[in-house]
XYZ file of C-alpha atoms in Angstrom:
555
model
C 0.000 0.000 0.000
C 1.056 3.441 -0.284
C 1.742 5.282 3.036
C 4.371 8.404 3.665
C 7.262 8.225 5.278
C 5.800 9.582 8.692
C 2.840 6.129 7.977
C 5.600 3.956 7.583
C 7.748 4.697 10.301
C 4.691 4.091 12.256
C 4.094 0.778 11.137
C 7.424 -0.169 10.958
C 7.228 1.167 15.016
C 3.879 -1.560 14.841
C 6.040 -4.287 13.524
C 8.384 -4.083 16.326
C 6.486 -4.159 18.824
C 6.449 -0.555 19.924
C 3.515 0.451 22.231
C 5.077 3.429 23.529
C 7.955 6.393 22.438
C 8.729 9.179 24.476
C 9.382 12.879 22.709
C 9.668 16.227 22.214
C 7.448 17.865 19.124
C 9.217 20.666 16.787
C 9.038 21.689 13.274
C 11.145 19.249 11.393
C 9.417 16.080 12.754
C 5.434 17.949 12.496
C 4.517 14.857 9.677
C 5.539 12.551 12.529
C 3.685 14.243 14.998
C 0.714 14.278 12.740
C 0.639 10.424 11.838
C 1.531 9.754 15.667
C -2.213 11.209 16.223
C -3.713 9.012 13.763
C -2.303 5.803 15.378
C -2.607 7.403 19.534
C -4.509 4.403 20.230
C -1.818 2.345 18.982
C 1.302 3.969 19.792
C 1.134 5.940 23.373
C 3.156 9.247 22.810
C 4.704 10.309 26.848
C 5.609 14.225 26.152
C 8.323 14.704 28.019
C 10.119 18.092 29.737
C 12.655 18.078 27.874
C 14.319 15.851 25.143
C 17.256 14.696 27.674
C 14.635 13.446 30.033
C 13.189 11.710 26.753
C 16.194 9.633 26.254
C 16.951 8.461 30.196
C 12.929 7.593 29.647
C 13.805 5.541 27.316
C 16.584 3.912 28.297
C 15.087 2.910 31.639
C 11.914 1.526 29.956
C 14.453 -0.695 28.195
C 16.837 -1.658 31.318
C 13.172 -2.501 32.986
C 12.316 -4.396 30.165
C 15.112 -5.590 28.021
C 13.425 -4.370 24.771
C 14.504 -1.540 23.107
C 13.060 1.850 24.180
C 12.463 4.682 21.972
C 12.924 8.293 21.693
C 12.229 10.978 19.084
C 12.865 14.730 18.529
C 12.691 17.518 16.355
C 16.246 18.819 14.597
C 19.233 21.196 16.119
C 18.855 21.881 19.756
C 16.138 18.945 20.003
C 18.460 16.275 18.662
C 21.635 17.451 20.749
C 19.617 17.690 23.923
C 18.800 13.697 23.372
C 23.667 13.352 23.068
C 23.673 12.710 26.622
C 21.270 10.271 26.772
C 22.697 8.463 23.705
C 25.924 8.299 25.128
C 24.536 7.107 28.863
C 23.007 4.341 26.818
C 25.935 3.530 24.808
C 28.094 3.446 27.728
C 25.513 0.933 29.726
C 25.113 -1.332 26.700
C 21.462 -0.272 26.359
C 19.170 -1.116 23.167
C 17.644 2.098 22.163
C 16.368 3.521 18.910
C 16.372 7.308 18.556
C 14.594 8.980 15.626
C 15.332 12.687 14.830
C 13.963 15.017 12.788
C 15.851 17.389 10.477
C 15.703 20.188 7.237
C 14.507 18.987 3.979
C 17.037 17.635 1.634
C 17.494 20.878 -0.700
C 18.300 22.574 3.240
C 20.639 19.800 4.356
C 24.819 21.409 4.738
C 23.625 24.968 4.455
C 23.425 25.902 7.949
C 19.849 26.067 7.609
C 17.733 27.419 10.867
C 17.270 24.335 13.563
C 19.894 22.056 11.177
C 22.889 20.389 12.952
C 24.609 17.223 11.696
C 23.440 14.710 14.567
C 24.607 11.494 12.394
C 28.081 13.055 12.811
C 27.834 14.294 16.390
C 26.558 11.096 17.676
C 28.905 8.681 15.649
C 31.132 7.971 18.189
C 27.929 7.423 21.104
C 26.238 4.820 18.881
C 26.631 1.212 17.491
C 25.409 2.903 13.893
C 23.278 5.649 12.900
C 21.589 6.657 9.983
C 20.076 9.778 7.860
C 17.291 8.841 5.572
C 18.004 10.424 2.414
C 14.961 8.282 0.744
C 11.563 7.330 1.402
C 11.897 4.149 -0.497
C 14.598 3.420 2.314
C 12.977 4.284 5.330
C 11.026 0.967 5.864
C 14.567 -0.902 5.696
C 16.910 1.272 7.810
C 13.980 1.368 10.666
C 14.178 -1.956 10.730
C 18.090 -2.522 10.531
C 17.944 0.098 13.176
C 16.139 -1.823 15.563
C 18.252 -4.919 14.581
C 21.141 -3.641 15.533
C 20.414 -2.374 18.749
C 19.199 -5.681 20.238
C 21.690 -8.113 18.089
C 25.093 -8.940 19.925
C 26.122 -6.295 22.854
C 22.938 -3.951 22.061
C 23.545 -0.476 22.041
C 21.619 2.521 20.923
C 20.970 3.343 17.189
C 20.033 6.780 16.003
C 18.156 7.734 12.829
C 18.110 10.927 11.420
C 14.869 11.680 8.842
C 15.232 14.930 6.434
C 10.917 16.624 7.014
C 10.882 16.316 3.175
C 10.853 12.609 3.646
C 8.326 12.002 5.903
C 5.767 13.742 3.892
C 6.676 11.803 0.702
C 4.816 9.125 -0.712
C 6.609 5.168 -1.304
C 4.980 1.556 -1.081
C 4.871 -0.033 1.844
C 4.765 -4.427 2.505
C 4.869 -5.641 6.364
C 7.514 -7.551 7.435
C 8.147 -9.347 10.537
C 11.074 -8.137 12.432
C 14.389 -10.668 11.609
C 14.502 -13.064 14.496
C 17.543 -12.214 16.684
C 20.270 -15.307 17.247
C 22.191 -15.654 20.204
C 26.085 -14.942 19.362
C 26.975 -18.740 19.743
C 29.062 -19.170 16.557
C 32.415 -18.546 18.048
C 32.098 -20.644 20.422
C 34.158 -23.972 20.298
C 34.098 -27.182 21.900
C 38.011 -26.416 22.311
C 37.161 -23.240 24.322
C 34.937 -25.045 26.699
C 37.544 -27.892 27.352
C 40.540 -25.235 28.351
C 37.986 -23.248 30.220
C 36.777 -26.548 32.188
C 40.666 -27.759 32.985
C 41.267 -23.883 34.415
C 38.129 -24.341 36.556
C 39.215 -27.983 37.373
C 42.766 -26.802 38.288
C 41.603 -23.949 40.475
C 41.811 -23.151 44.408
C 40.600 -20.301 44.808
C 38.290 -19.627 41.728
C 36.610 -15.928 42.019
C 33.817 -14.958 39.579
C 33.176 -11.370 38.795
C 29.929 -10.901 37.259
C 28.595 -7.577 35.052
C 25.867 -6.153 32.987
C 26.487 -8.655 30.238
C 24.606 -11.259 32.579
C 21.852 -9.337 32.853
C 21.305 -8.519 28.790
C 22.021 -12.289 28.873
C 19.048 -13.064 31.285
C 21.458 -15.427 32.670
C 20.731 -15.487 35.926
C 19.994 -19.264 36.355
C 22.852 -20.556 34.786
C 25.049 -17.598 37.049
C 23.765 -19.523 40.227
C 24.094 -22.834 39.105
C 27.853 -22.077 37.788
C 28.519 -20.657 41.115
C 27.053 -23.640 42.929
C 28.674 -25.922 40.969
C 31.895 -24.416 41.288
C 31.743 -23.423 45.188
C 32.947 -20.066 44.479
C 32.304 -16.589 46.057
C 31.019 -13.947 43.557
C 31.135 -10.073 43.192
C 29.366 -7.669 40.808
C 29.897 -4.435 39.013
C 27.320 -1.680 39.381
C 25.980 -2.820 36.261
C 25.965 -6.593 37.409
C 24.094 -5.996 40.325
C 20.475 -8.201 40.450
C 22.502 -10.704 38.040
C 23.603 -12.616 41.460
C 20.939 -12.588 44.417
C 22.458 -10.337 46.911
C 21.159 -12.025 49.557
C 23.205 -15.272 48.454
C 25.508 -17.422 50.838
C 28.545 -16.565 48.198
C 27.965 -13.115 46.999
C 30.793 -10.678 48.147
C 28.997 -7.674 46.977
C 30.123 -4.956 44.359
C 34.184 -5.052 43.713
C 36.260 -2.261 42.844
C 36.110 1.703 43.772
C 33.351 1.303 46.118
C 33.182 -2.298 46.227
C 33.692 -4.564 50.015
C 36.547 -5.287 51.189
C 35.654 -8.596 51.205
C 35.759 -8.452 47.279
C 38.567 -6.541 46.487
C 40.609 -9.224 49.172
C 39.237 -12.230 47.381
C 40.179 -10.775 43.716
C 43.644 -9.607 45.320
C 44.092 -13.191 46.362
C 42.161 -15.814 43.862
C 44.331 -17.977 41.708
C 41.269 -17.957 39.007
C 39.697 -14.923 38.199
C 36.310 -15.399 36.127
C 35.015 -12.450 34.466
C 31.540 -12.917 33.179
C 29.600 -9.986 30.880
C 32.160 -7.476 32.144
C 34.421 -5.460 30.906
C 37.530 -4.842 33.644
C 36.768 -0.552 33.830
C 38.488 1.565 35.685
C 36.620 1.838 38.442
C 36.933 -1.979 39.360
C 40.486 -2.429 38.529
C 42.076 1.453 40.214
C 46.291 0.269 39.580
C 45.888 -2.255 36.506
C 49.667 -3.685 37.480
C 47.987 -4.858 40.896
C 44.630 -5.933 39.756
C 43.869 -9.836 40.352
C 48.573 -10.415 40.533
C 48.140 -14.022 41.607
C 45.190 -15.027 38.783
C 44.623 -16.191 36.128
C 41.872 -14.619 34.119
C 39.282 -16.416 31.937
C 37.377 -13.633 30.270
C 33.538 -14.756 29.158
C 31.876 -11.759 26.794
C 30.015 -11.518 23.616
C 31.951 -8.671 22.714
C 35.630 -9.390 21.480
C 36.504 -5.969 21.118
C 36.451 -5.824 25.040
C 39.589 -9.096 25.436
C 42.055 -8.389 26.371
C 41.128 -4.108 26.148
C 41.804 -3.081 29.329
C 43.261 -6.229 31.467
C 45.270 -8.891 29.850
C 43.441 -12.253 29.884
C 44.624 -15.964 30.063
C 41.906 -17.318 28.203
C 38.690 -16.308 26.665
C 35.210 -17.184 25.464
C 33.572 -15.319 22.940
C 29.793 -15.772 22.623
C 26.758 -15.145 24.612
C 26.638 -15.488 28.603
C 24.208 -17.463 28.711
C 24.739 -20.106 26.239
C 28.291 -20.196 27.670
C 27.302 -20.878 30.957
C 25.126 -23.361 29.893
C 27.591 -25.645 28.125
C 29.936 -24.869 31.083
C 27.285 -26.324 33.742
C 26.843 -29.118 31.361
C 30.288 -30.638 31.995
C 31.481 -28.737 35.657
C 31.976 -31.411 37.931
C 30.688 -30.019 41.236
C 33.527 -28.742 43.316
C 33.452 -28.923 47.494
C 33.138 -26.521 49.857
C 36.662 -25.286 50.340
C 39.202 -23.493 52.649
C 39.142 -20.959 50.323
C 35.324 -19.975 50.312
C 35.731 -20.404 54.064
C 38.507 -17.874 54.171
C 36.084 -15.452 52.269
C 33.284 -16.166 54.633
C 35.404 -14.834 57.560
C 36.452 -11.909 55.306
C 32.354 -10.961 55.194
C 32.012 -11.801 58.833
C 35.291 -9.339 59.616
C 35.076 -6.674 57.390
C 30.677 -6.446 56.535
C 28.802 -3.277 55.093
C 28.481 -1.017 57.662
C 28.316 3.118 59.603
C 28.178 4.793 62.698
C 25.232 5.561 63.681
C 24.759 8.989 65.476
C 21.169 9.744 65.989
C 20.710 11.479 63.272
C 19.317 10.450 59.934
C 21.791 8.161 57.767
C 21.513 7.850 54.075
C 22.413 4.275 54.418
C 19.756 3.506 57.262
C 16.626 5.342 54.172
C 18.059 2.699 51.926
C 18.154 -0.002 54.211
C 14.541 0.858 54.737
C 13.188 1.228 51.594
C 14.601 -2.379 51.165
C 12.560 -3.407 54.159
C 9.344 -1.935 53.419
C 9.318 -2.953 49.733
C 10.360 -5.981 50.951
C 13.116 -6.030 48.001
C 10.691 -5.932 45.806
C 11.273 -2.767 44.067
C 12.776 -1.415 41.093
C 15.140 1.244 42.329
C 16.741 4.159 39.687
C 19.378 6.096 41.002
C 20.959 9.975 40.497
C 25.043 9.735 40.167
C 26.909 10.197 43.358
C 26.794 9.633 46.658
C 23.395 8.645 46.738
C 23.819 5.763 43.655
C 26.769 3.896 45.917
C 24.658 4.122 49.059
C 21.423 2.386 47.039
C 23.930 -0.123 45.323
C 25.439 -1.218 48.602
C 22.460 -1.104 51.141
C 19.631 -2.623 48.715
C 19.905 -6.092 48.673
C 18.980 -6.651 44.755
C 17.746 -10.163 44.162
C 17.016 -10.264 40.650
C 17.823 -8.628 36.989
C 16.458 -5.460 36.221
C 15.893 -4.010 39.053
C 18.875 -1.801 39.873
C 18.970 1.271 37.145
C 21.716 3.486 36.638
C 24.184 5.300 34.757
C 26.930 3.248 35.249
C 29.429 4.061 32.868
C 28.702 8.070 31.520
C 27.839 8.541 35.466
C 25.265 11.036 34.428
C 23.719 13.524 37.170
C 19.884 13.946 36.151
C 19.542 10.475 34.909
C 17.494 8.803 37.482
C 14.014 10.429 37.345
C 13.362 10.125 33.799
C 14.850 6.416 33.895
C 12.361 6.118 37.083
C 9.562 7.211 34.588
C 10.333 4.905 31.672
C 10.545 2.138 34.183
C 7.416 2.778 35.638
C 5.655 2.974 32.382
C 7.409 -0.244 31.503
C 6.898 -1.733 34.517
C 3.341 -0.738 36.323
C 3.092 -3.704 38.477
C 6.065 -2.838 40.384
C 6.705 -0.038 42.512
C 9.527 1.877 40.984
C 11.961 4.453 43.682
C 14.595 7.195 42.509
C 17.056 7.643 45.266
C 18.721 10.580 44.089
C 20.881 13.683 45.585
C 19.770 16.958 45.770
C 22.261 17.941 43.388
C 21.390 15.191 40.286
C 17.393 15.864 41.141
C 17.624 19.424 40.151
C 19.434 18.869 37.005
C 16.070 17.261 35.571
C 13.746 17.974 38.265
C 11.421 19.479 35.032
C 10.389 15.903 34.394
C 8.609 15.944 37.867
C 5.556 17.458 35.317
C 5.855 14.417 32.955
C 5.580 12.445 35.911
C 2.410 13.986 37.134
C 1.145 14.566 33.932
C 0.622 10.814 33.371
C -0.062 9.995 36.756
C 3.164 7.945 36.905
C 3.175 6.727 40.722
C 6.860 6.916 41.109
C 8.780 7.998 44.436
C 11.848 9.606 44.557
C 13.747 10.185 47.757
C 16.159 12.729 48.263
C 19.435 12.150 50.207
C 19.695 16.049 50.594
C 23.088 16.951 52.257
C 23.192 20.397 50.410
C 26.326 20.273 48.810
C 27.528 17.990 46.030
C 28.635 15.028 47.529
C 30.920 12.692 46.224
C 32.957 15.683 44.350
C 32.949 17.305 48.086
C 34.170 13.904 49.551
C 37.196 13.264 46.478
C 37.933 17.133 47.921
C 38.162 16.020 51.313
C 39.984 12.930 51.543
C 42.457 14.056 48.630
C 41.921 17.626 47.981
C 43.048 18.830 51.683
C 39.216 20.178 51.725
C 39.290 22.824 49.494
C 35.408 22.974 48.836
C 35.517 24.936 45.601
C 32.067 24.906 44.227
C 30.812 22.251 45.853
C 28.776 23.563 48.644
C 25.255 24.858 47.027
C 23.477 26.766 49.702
C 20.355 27.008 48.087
C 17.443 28.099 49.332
C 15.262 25.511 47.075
C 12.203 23.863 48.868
C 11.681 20.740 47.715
C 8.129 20.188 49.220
C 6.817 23.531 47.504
C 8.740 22.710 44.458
C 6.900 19.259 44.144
C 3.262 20.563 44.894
C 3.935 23.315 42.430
C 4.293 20.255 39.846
C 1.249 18.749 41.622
C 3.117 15.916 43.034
C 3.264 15.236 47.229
C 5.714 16.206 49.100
C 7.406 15.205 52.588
C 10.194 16.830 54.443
C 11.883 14.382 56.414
C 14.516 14.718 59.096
C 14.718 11.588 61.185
C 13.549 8.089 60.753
C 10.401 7.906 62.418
C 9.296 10.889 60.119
C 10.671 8.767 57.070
C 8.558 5.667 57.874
C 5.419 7.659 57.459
C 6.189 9.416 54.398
C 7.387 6.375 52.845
C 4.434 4.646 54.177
C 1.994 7.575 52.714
C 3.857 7.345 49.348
C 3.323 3.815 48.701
C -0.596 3.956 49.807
C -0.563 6.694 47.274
C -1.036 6.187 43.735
C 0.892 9.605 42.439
C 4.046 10.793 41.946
C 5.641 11.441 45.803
C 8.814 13.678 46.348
C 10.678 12.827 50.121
C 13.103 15.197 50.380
C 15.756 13.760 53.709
C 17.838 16.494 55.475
C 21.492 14.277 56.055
C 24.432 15.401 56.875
C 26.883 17.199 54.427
C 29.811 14.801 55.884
C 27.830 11.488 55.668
C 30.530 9.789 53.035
C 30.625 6.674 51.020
C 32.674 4.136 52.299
C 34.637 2.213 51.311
C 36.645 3.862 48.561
C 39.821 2.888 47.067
C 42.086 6.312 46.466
C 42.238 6.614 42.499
C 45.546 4.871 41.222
C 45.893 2.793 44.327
C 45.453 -1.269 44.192
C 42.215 -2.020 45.259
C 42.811 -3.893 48.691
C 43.847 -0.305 49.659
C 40.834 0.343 50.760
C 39.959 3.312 53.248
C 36.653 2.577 55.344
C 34.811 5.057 57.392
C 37.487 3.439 60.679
């Protein structure tokens, strides 16, 4: 039949099963705007604040989800205010698809009003992106786009459509979406058989789990491995939920801000396992010191990321899961040893912990968030202070439910990534934990929020000064606070009710348990805003370009 190019990219939205975009309207992308009325009852359209908040929207209705999330906005100032959000997703390993808008043809490389070149400003932030230069193309690069973000290590694609060619006229024929293979073809019976003898050979085997587990969905397999193999585990920020946390042999997070439980065992392991991660910087701190006595068997289904940052013994190319499957197979099932004994002492000697003062602790809200959701929740997360204190004090049992700019670290990511999530995800109750610095960044999207009667909660660890930059300038900066103290007047229960959200001021913990308790009864968006102290700090923390088992806790 013959559609335009704004009908087609709808249907080709249809075939993929797209029931909801998030976006900004503007000039170049009106034709879009106009079909996406015609199919409103097929297609839900969330109008966000602002494009930015668009594209964390997005990305957290596809970390809640694991499908890929969409985005869309007009040319020039619309399409660079979705850069950060392509590059948070990029960084995280996130499918995403976002469509732009931009000048006719005839208008294209002439500086034309509202024209920037967003295929060449976002080459570098995407697995491949596309402009549309004609409508008898459209149909196929939408659904290459989509392809490519899911297939192998997903990723966001972006595709750029000139207004000229949404308003012409081309054939269109349905086609089902091209079924999506599990990377399995590089992996060899030989690889297996070396990998097996390592794990045979092995003392003091130590598996350090990442995102790649989670875009896996191999959380079974992870558990059985482990079992199998009788060997503690640790996690990324990304790879937390891939392991329960809860679990007899999780360490907890490794690295930076990991335990020191982790960062002993991967100081001292003889076999380091690396599953779907890929050995950044803030795990590894020195890279001479990192895992000395090991031997590293790297599992990934990317092989640009062997052997990238940390040299690797041997390697397995190919999806997680499959992997771990044909490794559970054949693993003979190892006793309990000395070894994961010696680590159990390590998490009796050296647990999770702070002083407690009588005043209110950011790590006793988290704790009780995970009590009265009963872990249940899906919990976003600002950057800073307040992400490390929800990573270590929320005990995350399953995939999917920890969301958060791992690798871009991006301040004002949480709340529209709490929005997508929620949209995604409207059985579960969905909690940003942000800081009082991140919230304000994007604290626009409180409207979107209310606008749609999305019941999220977002808590506020406010401390009134940016946190973890004020804490690097304390412990290594001889406290020279430059710019990090805010002293701002901002009143965060007005500033919600102005939205026409509720809003609590909190400043102990009795006062918390009721406005928690309100906010879940409530079916609307809730703003807590909790007065903490400005020298509350996130412990532990290894110093930057130390080995990791230097670790400074709050002692």
């Amino acid at each position: 039949m013959q559609l335009t190019g704004a009908d087609i990219l709808m249907e080709c939205l249809k075939e993929q099963g797209v029931d909801i975009i998030f976006g900004y309207p503007g000039g170049q992308v009106l034709h879009i705007y106009d079909a996406l009325y015609k199919y409103q009852n097929e297609i839900c359209h969330i109008l966000t604040s602002h494009e930015q908040g668009a594209a964390h929207a997005a990305d957290g209705y596809a970390r809640a989800t694991g499908k890929v999330g969409v985005c869309l906005a007009t040319s020039g100032p619309g399409a660079t205010n979705l850069v950060t959000g392509i590059a948070t997703a990029y960084m995280d390993s996130v499918p995403m698809v976002a469509i732009t808008g931009n000048v006719p043809l005839a208008l294209l490389g002439k500086d034309s009003f509202q024209e920037v070149d967003i295929t060449g400003i976002t080459m570098p932030i995407t697995k491949h992106n596309y402009i549309v230069k004609d409508v008898k193309e459209l149909a196929a690069t939408i659904r290459r786009a989509f392809y490519i973000a899911q297939e192998g290590r997903p990723g966001p694609v972006l595709v750029d459509i000139p207004k000229d060619i949404t308003a012409q006229v081309t054939e269109y024929i349905r086609e089902e979406p091209k079924i999506i293979n599990k990377v399995t073809e590089d992996i060899t019976e030989e690889d297996i058989s070396n990998a097996l003898n390592l794990l045979e050979r092995s003392h003091k085997p130590f598996i350090y789990v990442g995102g790649g587990a989670i875009h896996a969905d191999a959380n079974g397999e992870l558990i059985t491995f482990a079992e199998t193999l009788k060997a503690p585990v640790c996690s990324s920020l990304m790879g937390l939920g891939s392991f329960p946390g809860t679990h007899e042999f999780f360490t907890g997070m490794i690295g930076m801000h990991g335990t020191k439980p982790s960062n002993l065992a991967a100081t001292q392991c003889d076999l380091l396992i690396a599953i779907g991660a890929r050995f950044s910087d803030r795990v590894v701190s020195k890279m001479e010191a990192f895992a000395p006595h090991a031997q590293i068997l790297h599992i990934d289904i990317d092989p640009a990321e062997i052997n990238k940052n940390i040299k690797t013994h041997y390697h397995i190319i190919g999806d997680v899961k499959e992997v771990l499957k044909r490794l559970n197979k054949k693993l003979n099932p190892k006793e309990y040893s000395e070894w994961m004994e010696e680590v159990q002492d390590w998490k009796k000697k050296y647990p999770l912990g702070y002083k407690e003062n009588g005043a209110l602790k950011p790590q006793k809200i988290v704790e009780k968030i995970y009590e009265m959701t009963k872990g249940e929740a899906i919990i976003t997360t600002e950057v800073g202070q307040n992400q490390i204190w929800a990573a270590q004090y929320y005990k995350f049992q399953k995939s999917r439910t920890f969301i958060s700019s791992g690798g871009l670290g991006t301040m004002g990511y949480g709340l529209g990534a709490c929005i997508g999530a929620q949209l995604a995800r409207p059985e579960k109750q969905i909690i940003n934990i942000a800081g009082d610095g991140s919230f304000q960044m994007n604290c626009n999207e409180l409207a979107t929020a209310v606008k749609y009667n999305v019941p999220i909660i977002v808590v506020i660890l406010n401390n009134g000064v940016l946190g973890m930059v004020r804490q690097w300038q304390k412990l290594f900066y001889d406290k020279r606070y430059s710019a990090t103290i805010l002293e701002r007047a901002t009143n965060f229960v007005k500033l919600a009710e102005a939205y026409g959200a509720d809003g609590y001021h909190v400043t102990n913990e009795e006062e918390f348990h009721e406005a928690f308790t309100k906010a879940l009864e409530t079916n609307k968006p809730v703003v807590i805003n909790c007065i903490i102290d400005e020298d509350d700090n996130v412990f532990p923390i290894v110093p930057p370009g130390a080995a990791i088992e230097e670790v400074i806790t709050e002692e």
